PDB file of C-alpha atoms in Angstrom:
ATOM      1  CA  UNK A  21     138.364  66.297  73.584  1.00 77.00           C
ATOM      2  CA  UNK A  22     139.380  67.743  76.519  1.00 85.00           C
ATOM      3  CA  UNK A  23     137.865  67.600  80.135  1.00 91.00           C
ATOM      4  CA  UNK A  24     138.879  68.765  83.651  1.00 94.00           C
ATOM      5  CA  UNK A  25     137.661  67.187  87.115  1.00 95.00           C
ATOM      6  CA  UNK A  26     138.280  68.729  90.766  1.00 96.00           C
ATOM      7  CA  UNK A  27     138.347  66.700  93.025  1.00 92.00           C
ATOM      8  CA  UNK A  28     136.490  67.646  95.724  1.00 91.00           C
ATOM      9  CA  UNK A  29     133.222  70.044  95.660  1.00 93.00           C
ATOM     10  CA  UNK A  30     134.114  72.008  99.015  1.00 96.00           C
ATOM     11  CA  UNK A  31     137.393  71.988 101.240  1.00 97.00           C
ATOM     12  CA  UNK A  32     137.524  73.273 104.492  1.00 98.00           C
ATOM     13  CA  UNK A  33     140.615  75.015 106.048  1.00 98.00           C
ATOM     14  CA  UNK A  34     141.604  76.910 109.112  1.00 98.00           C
ATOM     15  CA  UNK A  35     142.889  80.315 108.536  1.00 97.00           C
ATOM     16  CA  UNK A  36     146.677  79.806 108.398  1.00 97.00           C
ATOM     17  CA  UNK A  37     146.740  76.870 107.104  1.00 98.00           C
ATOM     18  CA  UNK A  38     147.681  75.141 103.923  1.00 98.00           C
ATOM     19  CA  UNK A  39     145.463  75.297 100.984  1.00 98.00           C
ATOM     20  CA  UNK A  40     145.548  72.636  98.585  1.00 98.00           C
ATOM     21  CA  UNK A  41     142.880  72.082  95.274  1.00 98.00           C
ATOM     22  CA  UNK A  42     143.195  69.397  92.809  1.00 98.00           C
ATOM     23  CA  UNK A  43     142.824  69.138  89.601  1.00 97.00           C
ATOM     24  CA  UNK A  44     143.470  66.565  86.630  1.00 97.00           C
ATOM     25  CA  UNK A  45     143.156  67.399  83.323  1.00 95.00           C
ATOM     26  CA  UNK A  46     142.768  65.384  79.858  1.00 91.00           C
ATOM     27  CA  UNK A  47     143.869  66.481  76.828  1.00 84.00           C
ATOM     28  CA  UNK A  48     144.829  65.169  73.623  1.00 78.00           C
ATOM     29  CA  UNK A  49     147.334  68.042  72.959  1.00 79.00           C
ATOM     30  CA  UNK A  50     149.818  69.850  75.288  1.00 80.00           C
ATOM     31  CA  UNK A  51     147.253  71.909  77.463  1.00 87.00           C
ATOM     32  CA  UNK A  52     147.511  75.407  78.669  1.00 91.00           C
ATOM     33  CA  UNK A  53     145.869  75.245  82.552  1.00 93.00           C
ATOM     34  CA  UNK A  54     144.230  78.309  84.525  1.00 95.00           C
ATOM     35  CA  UNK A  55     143.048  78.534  87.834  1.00 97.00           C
ATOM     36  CA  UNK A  56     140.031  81.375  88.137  1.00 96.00           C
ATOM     37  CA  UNK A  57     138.527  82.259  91.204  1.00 96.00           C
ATOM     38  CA  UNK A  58     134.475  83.547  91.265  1.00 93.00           C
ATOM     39  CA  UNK A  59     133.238  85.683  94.627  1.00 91.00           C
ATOM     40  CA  UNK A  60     129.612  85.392  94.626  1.00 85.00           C
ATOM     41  CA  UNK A  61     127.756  87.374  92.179  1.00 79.00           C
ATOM     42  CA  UNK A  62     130.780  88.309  90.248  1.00 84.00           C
ATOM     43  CA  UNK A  63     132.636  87.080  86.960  1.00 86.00           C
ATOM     44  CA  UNK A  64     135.955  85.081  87.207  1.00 90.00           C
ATOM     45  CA  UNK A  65     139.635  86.849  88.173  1.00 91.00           C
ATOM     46  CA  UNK A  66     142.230  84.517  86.916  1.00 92.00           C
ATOM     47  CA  UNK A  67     144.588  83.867  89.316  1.00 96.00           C
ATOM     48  CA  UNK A  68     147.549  82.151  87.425  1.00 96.00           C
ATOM     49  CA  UNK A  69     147.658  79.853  84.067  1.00 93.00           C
ATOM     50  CA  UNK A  70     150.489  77.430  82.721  1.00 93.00           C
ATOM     51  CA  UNK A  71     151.373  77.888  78.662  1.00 89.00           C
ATOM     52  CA  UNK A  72     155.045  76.653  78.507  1.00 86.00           C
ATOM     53  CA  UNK A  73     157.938  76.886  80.141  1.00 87.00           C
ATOM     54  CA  UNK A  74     158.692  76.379  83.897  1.00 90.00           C
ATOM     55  CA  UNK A  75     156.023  74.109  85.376  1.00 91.00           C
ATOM     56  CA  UNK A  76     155.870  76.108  88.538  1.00 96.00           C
ATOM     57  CA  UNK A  77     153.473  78.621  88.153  1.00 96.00           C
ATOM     58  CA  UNK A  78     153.121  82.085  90.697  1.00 97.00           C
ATOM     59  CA  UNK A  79     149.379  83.759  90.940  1.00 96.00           C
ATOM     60  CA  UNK A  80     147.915  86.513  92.995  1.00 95.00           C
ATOM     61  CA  UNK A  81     147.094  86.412  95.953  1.00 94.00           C
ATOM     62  CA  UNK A  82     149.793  83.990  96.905  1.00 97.00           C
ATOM     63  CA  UNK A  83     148.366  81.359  95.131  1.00 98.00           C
ATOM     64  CA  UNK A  84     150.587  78.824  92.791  1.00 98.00           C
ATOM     65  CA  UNK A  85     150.094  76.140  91.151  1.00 98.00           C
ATOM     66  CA  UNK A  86     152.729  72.716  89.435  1.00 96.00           C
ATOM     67  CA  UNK A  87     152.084  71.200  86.008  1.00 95.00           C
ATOM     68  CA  UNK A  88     152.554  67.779  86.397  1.00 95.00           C
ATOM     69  CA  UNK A  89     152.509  66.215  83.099  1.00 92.00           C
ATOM     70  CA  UNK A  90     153.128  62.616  84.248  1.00 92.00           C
ATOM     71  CA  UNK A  91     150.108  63.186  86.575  1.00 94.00           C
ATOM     72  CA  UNK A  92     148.136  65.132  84.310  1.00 94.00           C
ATOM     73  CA  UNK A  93     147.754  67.175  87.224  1.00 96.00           C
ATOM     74  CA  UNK A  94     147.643  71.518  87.995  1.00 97.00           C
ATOM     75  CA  UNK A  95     146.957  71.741  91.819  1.00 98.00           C
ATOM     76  CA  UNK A  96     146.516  75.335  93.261  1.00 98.00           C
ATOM     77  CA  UNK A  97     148.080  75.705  96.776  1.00 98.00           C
ATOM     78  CA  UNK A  98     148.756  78.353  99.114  1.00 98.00           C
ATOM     79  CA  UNK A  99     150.713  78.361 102.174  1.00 97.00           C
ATOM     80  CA  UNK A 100     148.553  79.931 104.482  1.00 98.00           C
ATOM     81  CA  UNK A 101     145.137  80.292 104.037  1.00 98.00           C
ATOM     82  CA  UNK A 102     143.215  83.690 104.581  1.00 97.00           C
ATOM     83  CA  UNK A 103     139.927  84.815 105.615  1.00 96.00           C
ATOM     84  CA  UNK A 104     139.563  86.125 102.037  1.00 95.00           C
ATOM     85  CA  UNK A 105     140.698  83.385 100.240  1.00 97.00           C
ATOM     86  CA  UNK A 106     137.061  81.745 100.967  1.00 97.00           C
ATOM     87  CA  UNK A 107     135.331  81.721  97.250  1.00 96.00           C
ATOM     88  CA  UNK A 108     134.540  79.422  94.665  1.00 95.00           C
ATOM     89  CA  UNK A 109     137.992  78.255  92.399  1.00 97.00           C
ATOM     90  CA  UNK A 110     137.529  77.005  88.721  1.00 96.00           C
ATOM     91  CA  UNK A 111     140.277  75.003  86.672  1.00 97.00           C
ATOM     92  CA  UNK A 112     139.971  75.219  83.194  1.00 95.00           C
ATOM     93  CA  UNK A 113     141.565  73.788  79.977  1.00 93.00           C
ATOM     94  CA  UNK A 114     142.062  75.168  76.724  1.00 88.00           C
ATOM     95  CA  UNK A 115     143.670  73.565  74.125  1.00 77.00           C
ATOM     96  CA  UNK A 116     147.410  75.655  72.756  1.00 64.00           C
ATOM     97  CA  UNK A 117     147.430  78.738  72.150  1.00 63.00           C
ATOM     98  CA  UNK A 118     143.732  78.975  73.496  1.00 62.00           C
ATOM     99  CA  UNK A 119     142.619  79.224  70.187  1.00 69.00           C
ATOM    100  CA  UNK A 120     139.381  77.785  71.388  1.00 78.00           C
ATOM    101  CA  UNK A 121     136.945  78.310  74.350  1.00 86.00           C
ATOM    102  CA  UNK A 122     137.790  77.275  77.815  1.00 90.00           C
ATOM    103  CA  UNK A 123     136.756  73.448  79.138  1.00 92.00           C
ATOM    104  CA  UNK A 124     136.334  74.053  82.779  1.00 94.00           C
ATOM    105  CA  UNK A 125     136.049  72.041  85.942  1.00 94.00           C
ATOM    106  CA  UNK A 126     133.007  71.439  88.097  1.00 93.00           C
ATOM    107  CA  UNK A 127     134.330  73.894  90.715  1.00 95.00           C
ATOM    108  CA  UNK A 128     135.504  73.730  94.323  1.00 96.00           C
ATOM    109  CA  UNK A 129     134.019  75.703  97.287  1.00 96.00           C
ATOM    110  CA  UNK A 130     136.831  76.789  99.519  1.00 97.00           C
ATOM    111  CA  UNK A 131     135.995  77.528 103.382  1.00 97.00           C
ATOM    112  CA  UNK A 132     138.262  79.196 105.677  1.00 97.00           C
ATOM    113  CA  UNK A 133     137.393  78.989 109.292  1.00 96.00           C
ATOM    114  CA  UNK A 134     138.567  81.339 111.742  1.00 95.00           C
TER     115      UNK A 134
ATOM    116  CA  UNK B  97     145.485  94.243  81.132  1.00 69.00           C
ATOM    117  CA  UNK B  98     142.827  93.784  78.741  1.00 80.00           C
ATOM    118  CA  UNK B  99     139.390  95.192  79.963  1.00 89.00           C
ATOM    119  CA  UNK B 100     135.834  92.985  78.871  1.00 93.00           C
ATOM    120  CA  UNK B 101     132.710  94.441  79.792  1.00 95.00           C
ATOM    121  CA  UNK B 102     129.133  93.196  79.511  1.00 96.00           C
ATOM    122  CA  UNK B 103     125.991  95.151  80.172  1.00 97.00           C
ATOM    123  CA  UNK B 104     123.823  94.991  81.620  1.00 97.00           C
ATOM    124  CA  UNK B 105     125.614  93.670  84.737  1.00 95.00           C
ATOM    125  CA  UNK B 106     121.691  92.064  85.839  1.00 96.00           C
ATOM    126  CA  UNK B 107     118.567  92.241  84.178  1.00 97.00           C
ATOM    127  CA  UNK B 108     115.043  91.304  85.006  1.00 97.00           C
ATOM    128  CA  UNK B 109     112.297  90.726  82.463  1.00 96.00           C
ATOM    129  CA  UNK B 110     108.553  89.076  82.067  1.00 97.00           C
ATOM    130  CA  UNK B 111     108.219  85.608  80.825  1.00 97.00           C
ATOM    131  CA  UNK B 112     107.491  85.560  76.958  1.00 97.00           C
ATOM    132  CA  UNK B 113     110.233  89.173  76.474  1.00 97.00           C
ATOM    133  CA  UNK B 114     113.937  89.358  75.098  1.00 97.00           C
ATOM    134  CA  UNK B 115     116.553  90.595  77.043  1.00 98.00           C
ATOM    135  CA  UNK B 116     119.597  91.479  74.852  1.00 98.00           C
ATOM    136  CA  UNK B 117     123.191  91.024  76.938  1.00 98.00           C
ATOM    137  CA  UNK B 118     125.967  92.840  75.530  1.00 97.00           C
ATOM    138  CA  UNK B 119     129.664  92.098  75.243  1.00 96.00           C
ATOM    139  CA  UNK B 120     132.665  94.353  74.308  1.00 96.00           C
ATOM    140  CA  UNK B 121     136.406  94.564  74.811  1.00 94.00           C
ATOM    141  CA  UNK B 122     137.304  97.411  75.726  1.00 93.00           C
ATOM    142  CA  UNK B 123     141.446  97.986  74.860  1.00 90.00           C
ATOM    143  CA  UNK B 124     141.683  95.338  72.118  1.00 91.00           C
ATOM    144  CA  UNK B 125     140.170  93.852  69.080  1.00 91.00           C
ATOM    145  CA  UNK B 126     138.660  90.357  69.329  1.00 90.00           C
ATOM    146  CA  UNK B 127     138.105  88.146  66.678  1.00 84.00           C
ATOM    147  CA  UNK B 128     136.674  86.107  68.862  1.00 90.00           C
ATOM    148  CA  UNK B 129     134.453  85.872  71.435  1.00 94.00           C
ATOM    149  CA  UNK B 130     132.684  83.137  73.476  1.00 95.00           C
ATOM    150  CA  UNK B 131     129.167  83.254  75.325  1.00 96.00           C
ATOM    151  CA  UNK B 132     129.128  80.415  78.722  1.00 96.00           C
ATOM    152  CA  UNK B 133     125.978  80.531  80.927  1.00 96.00           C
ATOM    153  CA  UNK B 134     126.622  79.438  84.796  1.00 92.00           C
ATOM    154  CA  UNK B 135     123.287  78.088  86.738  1.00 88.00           C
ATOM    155  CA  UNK B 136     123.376  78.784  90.477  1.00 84.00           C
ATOM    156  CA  UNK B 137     126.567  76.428  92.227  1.00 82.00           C
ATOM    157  CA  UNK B 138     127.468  75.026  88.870  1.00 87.00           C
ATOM    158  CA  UNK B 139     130.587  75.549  86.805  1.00 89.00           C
ATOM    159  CA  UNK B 140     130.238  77.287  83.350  1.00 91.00           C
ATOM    160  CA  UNK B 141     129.107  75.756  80.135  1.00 94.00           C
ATOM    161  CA  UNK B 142     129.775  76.975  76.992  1.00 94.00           C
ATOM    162  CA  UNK B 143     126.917  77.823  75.130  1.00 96.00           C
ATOM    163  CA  UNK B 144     128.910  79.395  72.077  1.00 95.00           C
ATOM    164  CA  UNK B 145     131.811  80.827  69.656  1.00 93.00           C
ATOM    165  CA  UNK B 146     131.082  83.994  67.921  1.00 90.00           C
ATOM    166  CA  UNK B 147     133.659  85.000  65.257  1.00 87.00           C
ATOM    167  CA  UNK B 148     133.332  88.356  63.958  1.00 84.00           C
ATOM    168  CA  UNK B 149     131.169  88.814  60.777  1.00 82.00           C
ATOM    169  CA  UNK B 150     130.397  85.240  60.395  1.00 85.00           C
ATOM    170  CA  UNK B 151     127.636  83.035  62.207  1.00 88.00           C
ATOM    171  CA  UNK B 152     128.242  81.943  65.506  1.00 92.00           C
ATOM    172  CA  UNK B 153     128.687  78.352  66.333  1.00 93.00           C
ATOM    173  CA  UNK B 154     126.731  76.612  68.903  1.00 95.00           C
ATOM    174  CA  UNK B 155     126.860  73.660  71.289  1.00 94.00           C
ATOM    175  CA  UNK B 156     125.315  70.570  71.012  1.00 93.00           C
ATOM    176  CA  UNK B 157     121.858  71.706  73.050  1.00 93.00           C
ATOM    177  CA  UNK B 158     121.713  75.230  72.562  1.00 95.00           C
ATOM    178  CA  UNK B 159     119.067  76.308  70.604  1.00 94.00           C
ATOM    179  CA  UNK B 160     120.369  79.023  68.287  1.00 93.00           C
ATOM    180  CA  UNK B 161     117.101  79.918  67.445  1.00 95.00           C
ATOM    181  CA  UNK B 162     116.769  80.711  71.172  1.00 96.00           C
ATOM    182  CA  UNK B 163     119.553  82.317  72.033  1.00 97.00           C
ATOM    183  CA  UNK B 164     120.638  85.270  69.196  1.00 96.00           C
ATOM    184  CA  UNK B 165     124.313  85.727  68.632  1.00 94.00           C
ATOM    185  CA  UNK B 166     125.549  88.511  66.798  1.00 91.00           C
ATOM    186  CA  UNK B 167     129.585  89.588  66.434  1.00 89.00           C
ATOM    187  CA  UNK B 168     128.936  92.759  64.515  1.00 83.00           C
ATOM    188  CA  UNK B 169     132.306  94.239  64.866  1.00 90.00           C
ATOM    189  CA  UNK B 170     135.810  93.548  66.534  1.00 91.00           C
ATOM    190  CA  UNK B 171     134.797  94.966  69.608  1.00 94.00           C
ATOM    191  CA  UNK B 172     131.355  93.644  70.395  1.00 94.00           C
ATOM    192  CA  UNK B 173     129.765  90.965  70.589  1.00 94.00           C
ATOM    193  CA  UNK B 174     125.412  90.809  71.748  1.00 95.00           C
ATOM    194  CA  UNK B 175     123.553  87.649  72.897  1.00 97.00           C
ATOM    195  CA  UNK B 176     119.430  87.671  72.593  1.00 97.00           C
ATOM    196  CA  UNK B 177     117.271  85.667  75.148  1.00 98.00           C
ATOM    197  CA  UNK B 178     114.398  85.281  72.837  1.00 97.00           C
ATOM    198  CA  UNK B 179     110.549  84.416  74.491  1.00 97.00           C
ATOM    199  CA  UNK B 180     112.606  84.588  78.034  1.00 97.00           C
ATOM    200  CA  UNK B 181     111.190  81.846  80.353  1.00 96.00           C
ATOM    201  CA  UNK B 182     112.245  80.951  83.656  1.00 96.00           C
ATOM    202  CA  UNK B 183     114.550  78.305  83.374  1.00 95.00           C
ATOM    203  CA  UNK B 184     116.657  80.763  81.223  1.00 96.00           C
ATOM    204  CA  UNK B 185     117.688  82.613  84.400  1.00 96.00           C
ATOM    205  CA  UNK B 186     120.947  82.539  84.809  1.00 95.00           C
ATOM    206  CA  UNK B 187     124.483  83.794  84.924  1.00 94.00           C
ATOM    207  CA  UNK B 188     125.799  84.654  81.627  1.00 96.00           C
ATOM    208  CA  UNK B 189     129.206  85.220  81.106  1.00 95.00           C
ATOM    209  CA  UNK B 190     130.970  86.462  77.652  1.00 96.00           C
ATOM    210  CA  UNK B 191     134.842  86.091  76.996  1.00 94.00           C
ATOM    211  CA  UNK B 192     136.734  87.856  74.513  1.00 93.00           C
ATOM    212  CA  UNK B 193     139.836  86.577  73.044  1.00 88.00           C
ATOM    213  CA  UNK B 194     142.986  88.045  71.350  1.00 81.00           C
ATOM    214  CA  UNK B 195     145.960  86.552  69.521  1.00 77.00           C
ATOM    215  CA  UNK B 196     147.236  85.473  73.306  1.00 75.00           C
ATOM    216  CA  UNK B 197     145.093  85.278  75.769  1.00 80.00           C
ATOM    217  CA  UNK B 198     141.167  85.131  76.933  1.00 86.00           C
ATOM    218  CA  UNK B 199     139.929  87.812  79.014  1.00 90.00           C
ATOM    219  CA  UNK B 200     136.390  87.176  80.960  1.00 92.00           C
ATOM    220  CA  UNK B 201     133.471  89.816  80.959  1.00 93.00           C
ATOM    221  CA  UNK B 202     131.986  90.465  84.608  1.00 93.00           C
ATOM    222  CA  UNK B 203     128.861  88.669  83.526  1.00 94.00           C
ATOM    223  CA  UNK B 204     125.387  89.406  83.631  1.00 96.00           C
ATOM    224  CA  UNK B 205     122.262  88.279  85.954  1.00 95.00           C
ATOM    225  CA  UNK B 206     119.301  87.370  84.159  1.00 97.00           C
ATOM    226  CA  UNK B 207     116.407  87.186  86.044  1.00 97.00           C
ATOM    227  CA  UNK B 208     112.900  85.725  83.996  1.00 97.00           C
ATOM    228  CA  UNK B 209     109.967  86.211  85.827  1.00 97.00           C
TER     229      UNK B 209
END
């Protein structure tokens, strides 16, 4: 079985500053990790994912995110944060290949204040 | 990249009517396709998996008798709200997969009055 937790329901930032969402993953086989973001009312944009390969992953939007198998861990940052940026952010799980549906986390409310 | 699209983007019916949501990739076929409903602030829950030409599977809690899935084709995929009621509003959200990669659906308001 796999699960996902975020920790952290809502973060808070200045604009300009550093972004930084957690989350830590479970899985019983090697994982392949996304990070979606949701604007209200709308469906999810994917922002970046981790298959294989380098564990260093570049999104959109300036976003990226490390594997971190030791930590079982795929935390989005971005340098500096933007008025824009403020929206709901989703971590999911799938299992290789994504074969099957998408576990995802409980979801973290990012703020930016001005 | 690969295009999903649901329709009707929101929908608002009468307690006691169905409201059928439908789900279709656009550029590519999928074989398979997965339904997840999202209440309001809550993170999406997978309500099922709908292979093409074969019965959908559901998860523990969904009542399929409730909540009609057909895959008729490679290309689209239609959930049924049957006897709406209220605590079926919701955000419903449809995903369609090929060999490499999900893509997500815009998802669709319901509304039960």
């Amino acid at each position: 079985a796999q699960s996902v937790t975020q920790l952290g329901s809502h973060v808070s930032v200045s604009e300009g500053a550093l972004v930084l969402l957690r989350c830590n993953y479970s899985s019983s086989v090697p994982p392949y990790l996304f990070w979606y973001v949701q604007y209200p009312n709308q469906g999810l944009q994917l922002l970046l994912k981790y298959t294989t390969g380098a564990t260093l992953v570049k999104g959109i939007n300036g976003f990226e995110a490390e594997f971190k198998k030791s930590e079982t861990s795929f935390h989005l940052t971005k340098p500096s944060a933007h008025m824009s940026d403020a929206a709901e952010y989703f971590c999911a799980v799938s299992d290789q290949g994504g074969r099957r549906a998408l576990t995802f986390g409980s979801g973290t409310r990012l703020q930016v204040q001005p | 990249g690969a295009v999903v699209s649901q329709h009707p983007s929101r929908v608002i019916c009468k307690s006691g009517t169905s409201v059928k949501i439908e789900c279709r990739s656009l550029d590519f076929q999928a074989t398979t396709m997965f339904w997840y409903r999202q209440f309001p602030k809550q993170s999406l829950m997978l309500m099922a998996t709908s292979n093409e030409g074969s019965k959908a599977t559901y998860e523990q809690g969904v009542e399929k008798d409730k909540f009609l899935i057909n895959h008729a084709s490679l290309t689209l995929s239609t959930l049924t709200v049957t006897s709406a009621h209220p605590e079926d509003s919701s955000f419903y959200i449809c995903s369609a997969r090929n060999p490499y990669e999900q893509y997500f659906g815009p998802g669709t308001r319901l509304t039960v009055t």
